[in-house]
mmCIF file of C-alpha atoms in Angstrom:
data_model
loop_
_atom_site.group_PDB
_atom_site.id
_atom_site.type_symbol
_atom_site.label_atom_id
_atom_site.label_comp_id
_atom_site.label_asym_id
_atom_site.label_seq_id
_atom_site.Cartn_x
_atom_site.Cartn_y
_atom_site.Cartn_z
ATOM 1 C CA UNK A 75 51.945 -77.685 37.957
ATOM 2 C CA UNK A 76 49.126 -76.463 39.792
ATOM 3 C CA UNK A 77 50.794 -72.983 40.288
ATOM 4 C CA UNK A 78 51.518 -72.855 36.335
ATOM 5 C CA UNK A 79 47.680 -73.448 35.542
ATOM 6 C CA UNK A 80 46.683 -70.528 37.679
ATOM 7 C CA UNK A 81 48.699 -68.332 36.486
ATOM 8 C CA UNK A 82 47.596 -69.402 33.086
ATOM 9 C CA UNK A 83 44.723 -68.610 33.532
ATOM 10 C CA UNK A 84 45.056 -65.314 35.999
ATOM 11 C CA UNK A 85 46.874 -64.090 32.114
ATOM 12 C CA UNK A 86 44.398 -65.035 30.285
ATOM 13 C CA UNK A 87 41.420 -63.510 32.458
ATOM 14 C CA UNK A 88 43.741 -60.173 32.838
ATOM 15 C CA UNK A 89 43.940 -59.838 29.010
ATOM 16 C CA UNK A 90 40.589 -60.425 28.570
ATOM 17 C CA UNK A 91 39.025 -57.706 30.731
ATOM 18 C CA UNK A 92 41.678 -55.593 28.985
ATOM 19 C CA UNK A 93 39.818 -56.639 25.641
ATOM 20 C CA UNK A 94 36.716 -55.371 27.408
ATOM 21 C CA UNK A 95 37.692 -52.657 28.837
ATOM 22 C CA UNK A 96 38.959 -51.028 25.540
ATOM 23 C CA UNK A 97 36.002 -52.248 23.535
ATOM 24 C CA UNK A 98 33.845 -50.444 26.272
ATOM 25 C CA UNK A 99 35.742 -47.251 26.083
ATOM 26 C CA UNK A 100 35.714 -47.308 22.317
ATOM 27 C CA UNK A 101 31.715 -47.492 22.400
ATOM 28 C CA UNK A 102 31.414 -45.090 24.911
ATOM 29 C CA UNK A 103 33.706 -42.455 23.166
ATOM 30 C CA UNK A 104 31.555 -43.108 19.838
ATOM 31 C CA UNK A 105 28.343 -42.748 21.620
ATOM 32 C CA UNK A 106 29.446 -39.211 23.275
ATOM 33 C CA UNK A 107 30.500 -38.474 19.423
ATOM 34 C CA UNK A 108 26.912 -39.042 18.185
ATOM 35 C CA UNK A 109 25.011 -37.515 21.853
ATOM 36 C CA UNK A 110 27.718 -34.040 20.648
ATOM 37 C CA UNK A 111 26.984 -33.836 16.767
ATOM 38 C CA UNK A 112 23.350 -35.159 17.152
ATOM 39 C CA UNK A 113 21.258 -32.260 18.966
ATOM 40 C CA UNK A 114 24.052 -29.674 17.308
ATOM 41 C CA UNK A 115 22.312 -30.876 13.569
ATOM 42 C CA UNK A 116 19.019 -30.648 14.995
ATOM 43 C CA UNK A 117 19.812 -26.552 16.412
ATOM 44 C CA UNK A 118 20.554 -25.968 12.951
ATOM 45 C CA UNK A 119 17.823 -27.566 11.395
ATOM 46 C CA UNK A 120 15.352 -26.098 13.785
ATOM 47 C CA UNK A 121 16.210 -22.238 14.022
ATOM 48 C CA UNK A 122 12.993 -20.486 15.840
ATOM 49 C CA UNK A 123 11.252 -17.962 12.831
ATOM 50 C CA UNK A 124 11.522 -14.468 13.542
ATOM 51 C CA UNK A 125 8.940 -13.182 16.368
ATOM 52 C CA UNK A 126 5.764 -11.627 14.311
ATOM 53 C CA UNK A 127 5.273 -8.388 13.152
ATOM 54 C CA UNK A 128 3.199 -5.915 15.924
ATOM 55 C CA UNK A 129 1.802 -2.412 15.846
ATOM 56 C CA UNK A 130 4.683 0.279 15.796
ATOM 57 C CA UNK A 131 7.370 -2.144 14.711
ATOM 58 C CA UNK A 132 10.329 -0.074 12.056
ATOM 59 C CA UNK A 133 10.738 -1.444 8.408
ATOM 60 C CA UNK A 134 13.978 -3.548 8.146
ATOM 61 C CA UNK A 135 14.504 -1.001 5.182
ATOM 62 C CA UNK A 136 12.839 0.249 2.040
ATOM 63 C CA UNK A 137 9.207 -1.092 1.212
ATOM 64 C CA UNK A 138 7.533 -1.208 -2.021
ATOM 65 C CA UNK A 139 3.819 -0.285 -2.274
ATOM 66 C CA UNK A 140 3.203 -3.082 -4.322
ATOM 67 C CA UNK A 141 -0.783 -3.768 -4.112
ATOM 68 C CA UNK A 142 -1.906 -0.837 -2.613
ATOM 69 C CA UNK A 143 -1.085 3.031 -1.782
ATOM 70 C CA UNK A 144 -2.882 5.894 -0.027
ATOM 71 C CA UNK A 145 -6.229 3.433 0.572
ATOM 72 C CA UNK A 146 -6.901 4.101 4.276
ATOM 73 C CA UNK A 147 -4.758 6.460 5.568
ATOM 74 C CA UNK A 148 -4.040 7.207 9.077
ATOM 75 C CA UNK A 149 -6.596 9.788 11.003
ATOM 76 C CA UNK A 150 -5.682 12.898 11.418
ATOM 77 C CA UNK A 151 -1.840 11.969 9.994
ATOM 78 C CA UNK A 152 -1.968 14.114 7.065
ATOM 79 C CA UNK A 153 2.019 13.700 6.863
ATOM 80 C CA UNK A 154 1.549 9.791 6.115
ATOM 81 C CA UNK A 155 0.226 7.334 3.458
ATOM 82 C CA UNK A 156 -1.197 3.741 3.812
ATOM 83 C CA UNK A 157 1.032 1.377 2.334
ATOM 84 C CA UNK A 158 0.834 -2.356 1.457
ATOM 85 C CA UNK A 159 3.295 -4.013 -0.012
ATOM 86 C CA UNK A 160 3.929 -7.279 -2.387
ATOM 87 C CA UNK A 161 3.786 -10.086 0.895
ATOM 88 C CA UNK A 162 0.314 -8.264 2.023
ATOM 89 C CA UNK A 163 1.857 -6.515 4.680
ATOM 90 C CA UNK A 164 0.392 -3.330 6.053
ATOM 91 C CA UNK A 165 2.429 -0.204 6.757
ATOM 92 C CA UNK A 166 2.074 3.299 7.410
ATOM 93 C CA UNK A 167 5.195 5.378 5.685
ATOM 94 C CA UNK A 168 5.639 9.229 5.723
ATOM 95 C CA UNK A 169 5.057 10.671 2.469
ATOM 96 C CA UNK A 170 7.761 12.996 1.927
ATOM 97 C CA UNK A 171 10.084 9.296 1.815
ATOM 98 C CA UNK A 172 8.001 8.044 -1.022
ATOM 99 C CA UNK A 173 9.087 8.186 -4.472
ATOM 100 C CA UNK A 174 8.796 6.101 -7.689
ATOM 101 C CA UNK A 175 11.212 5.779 -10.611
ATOM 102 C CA UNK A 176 9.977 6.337 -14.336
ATOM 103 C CA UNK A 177 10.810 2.728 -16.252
ATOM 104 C CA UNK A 178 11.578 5.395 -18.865
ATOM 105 C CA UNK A 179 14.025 6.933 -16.791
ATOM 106 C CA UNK A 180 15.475 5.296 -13.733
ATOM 107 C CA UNK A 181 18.320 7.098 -13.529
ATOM 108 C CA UNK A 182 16.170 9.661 -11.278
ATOM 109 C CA UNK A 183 13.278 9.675 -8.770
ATOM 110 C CA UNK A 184 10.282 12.013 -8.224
ATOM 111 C CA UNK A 185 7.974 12.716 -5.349
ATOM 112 C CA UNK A 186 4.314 11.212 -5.193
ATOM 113 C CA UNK A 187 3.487 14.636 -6.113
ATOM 114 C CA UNK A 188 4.663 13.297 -9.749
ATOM 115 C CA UNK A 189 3.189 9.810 -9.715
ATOM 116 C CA UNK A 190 1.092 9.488 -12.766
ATOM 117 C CA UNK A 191 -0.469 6.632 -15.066
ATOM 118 C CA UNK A 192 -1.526 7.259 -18.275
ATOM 119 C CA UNK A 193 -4.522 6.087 -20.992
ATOM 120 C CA UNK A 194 -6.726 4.925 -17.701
ATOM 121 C CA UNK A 195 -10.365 4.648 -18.443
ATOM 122 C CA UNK A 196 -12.732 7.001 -16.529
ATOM 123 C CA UNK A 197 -15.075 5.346 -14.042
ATOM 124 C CA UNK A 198 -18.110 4.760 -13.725
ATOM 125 C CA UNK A 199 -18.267 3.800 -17.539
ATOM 126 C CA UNK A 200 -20.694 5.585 -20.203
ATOM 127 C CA UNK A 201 -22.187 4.455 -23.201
ATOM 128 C CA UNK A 202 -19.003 6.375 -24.545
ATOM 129 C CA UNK A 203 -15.681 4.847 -22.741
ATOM 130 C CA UNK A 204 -13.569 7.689 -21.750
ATOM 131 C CA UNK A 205 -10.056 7.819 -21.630
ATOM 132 C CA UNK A 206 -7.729 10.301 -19.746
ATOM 133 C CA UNK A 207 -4.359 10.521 -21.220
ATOM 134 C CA UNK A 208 -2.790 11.251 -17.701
ATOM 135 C CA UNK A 209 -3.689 11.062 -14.068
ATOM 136 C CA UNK A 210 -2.451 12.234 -10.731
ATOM 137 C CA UNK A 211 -2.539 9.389 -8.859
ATOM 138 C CA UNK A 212 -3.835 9.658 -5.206
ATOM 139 C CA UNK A 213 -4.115 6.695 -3.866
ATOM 140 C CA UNK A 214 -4.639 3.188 -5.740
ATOM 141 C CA UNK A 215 -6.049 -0.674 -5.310
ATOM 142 C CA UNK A 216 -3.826 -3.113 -7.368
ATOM 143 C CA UNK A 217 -5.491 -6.406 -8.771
ATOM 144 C CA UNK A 218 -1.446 -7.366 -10.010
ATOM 145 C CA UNK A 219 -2.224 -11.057 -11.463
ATOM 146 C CA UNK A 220 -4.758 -9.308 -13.616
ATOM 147 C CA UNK A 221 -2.727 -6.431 -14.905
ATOM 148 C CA UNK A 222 -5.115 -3.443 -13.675
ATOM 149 C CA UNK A 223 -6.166 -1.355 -11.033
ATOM 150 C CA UNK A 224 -8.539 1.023 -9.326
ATOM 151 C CA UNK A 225 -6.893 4.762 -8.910
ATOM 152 C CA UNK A 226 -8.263 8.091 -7.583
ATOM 153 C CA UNK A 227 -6.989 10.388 -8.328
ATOM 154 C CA UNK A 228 -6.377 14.687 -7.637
ATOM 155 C CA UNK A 229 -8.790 16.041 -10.257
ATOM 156 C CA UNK A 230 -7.165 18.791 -12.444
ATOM 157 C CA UNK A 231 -8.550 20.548 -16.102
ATOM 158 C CA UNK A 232 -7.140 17.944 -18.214
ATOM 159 C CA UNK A 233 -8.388 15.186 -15.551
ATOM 160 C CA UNK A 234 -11.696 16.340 -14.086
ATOM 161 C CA UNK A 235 -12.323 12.294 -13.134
ATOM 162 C CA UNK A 236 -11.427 11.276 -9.346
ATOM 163 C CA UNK A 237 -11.577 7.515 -10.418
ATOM 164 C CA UNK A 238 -9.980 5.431 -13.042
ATOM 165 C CA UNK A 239 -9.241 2.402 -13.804
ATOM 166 C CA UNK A 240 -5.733 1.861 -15.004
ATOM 167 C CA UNK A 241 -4.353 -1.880 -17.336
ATOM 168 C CA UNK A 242 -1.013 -2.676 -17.471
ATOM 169 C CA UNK A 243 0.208 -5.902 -19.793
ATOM 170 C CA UNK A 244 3.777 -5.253 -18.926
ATOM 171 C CA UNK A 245 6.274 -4.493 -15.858
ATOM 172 C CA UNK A 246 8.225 -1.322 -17.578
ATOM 173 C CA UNK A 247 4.526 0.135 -17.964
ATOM 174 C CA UNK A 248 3.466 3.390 -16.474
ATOM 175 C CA UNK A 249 0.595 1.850 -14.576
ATOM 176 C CA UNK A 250 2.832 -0.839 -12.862
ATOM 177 C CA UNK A 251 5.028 1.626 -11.452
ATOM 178 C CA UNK A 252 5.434 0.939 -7.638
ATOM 179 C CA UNK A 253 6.208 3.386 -4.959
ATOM 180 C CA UNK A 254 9.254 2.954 -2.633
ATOM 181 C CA UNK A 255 9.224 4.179 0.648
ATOM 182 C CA UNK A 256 11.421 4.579 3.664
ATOM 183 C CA UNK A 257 10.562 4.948 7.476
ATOM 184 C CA UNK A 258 7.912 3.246 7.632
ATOM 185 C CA UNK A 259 6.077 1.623 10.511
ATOM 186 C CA UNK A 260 3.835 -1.912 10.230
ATOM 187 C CA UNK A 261 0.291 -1.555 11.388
ATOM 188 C CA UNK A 262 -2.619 -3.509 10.671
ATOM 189 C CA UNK A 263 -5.361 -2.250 8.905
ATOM 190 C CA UNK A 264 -8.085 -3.391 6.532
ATOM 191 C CA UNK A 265 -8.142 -3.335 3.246
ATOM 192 C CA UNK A 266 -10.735 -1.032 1.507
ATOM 193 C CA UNK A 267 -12.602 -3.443 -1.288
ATOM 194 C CA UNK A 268 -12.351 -1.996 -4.647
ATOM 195 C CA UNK A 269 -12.775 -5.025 -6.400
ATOM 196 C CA UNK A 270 -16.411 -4.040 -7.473
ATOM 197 C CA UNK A 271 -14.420 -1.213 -9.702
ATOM 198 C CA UNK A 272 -12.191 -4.354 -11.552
ATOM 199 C CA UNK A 273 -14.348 -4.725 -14.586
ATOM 200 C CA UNK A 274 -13.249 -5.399 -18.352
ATOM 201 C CA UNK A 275 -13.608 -2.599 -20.289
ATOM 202 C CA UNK A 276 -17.360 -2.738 -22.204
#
């Protein structure tokens, strides 16, 4: 009888730590499953940003002189052109990879040497507002939110003005055509204020 009981109860201890031992493993296996997809979500979520711009760094590819061209060249670089482009960044490009597209025509591409706006009013103003029919643009400060911007430009006998400013209501206008340029190198520079120049007409 005595003998019976014990091994009664040896049974029911064995199945018992059985019980445990697979309800132990199960947990175990389930927590390694959440330790193994946990910090794998949180690498994804949490990719570093790319490292930061410096001095002498290549263009991932073609910029677009979006706010500014030609403003503060390099020194003694005569070969290339300030450039700033749509996110505010600063480069330096070489001219001869510059060229803009005619909304008129954008089946081809010209040189700077052809960049031109049109019906830009001649600054500083007159009693008598001036208006050239069409300008060699130099170099040029965009205000783009407000549709105009200040432009000198290479004086020539039917433009004997160096500065204008140039309006633009729409994007397939003249004066909100945008250089692109290739090669080009990120450097920091400032900005040379024209604002003053970013008056409504009189």
């Amino acid at each position: 009888m005595g003998s019976m009981l014990f091994e009664r109860i040896f049974r029911g201890t064995f199945l018992l730590s059985l019980v445990l031992v697979h309800l132990v493993n199960s947990v175990s296996v389930e927590h390694e499953h959440q330790e193994f997809q946990g910090p794998m979500l949180a690498r994804r979520a949490n990719n570093p940003p790319p490292p930061a711009l410096k001095n002498g760094d290549a263009a991932g590819g073609i910029v677009q002189c979006g706010n500014s061209l030609g403003t503060r060249n390099p020194k003694d670089q005569p070969l290339w052109v300030s450039c700033r482009d749509y996110g505010w960044k600063s480069w330096y490009c070489p001219i001869a990879n510059c060229q803009v597209v005619n909304p008129r025509d954008t089946s081809s591409a010209t040189s700077l040497k052809a960049y031109t706006f049109e019906h830009c009013e001649v600054y500083p103003k007159t009693n008598q507002s001036t208006t050239d029919a069409t300008i060699s643009v130099q170099s040029f400060f965009a205000h783009n939110g407000h549709g105009v911007s200040v432009v000198k430009s290479t004086p020539t006998k039917e433009s004997p003005h160096k500065v204008h400013v140039c309006r633009f209501q729409d994007r397939n206008s003249m004066n909100n055509v945008r250089p692109w340029c290739s090669g080009c190198v990120y450097w920091e520079w400032d900005e040379v204020d024209w604002t003053p120049l970013l008056s409504k007409p009189v």
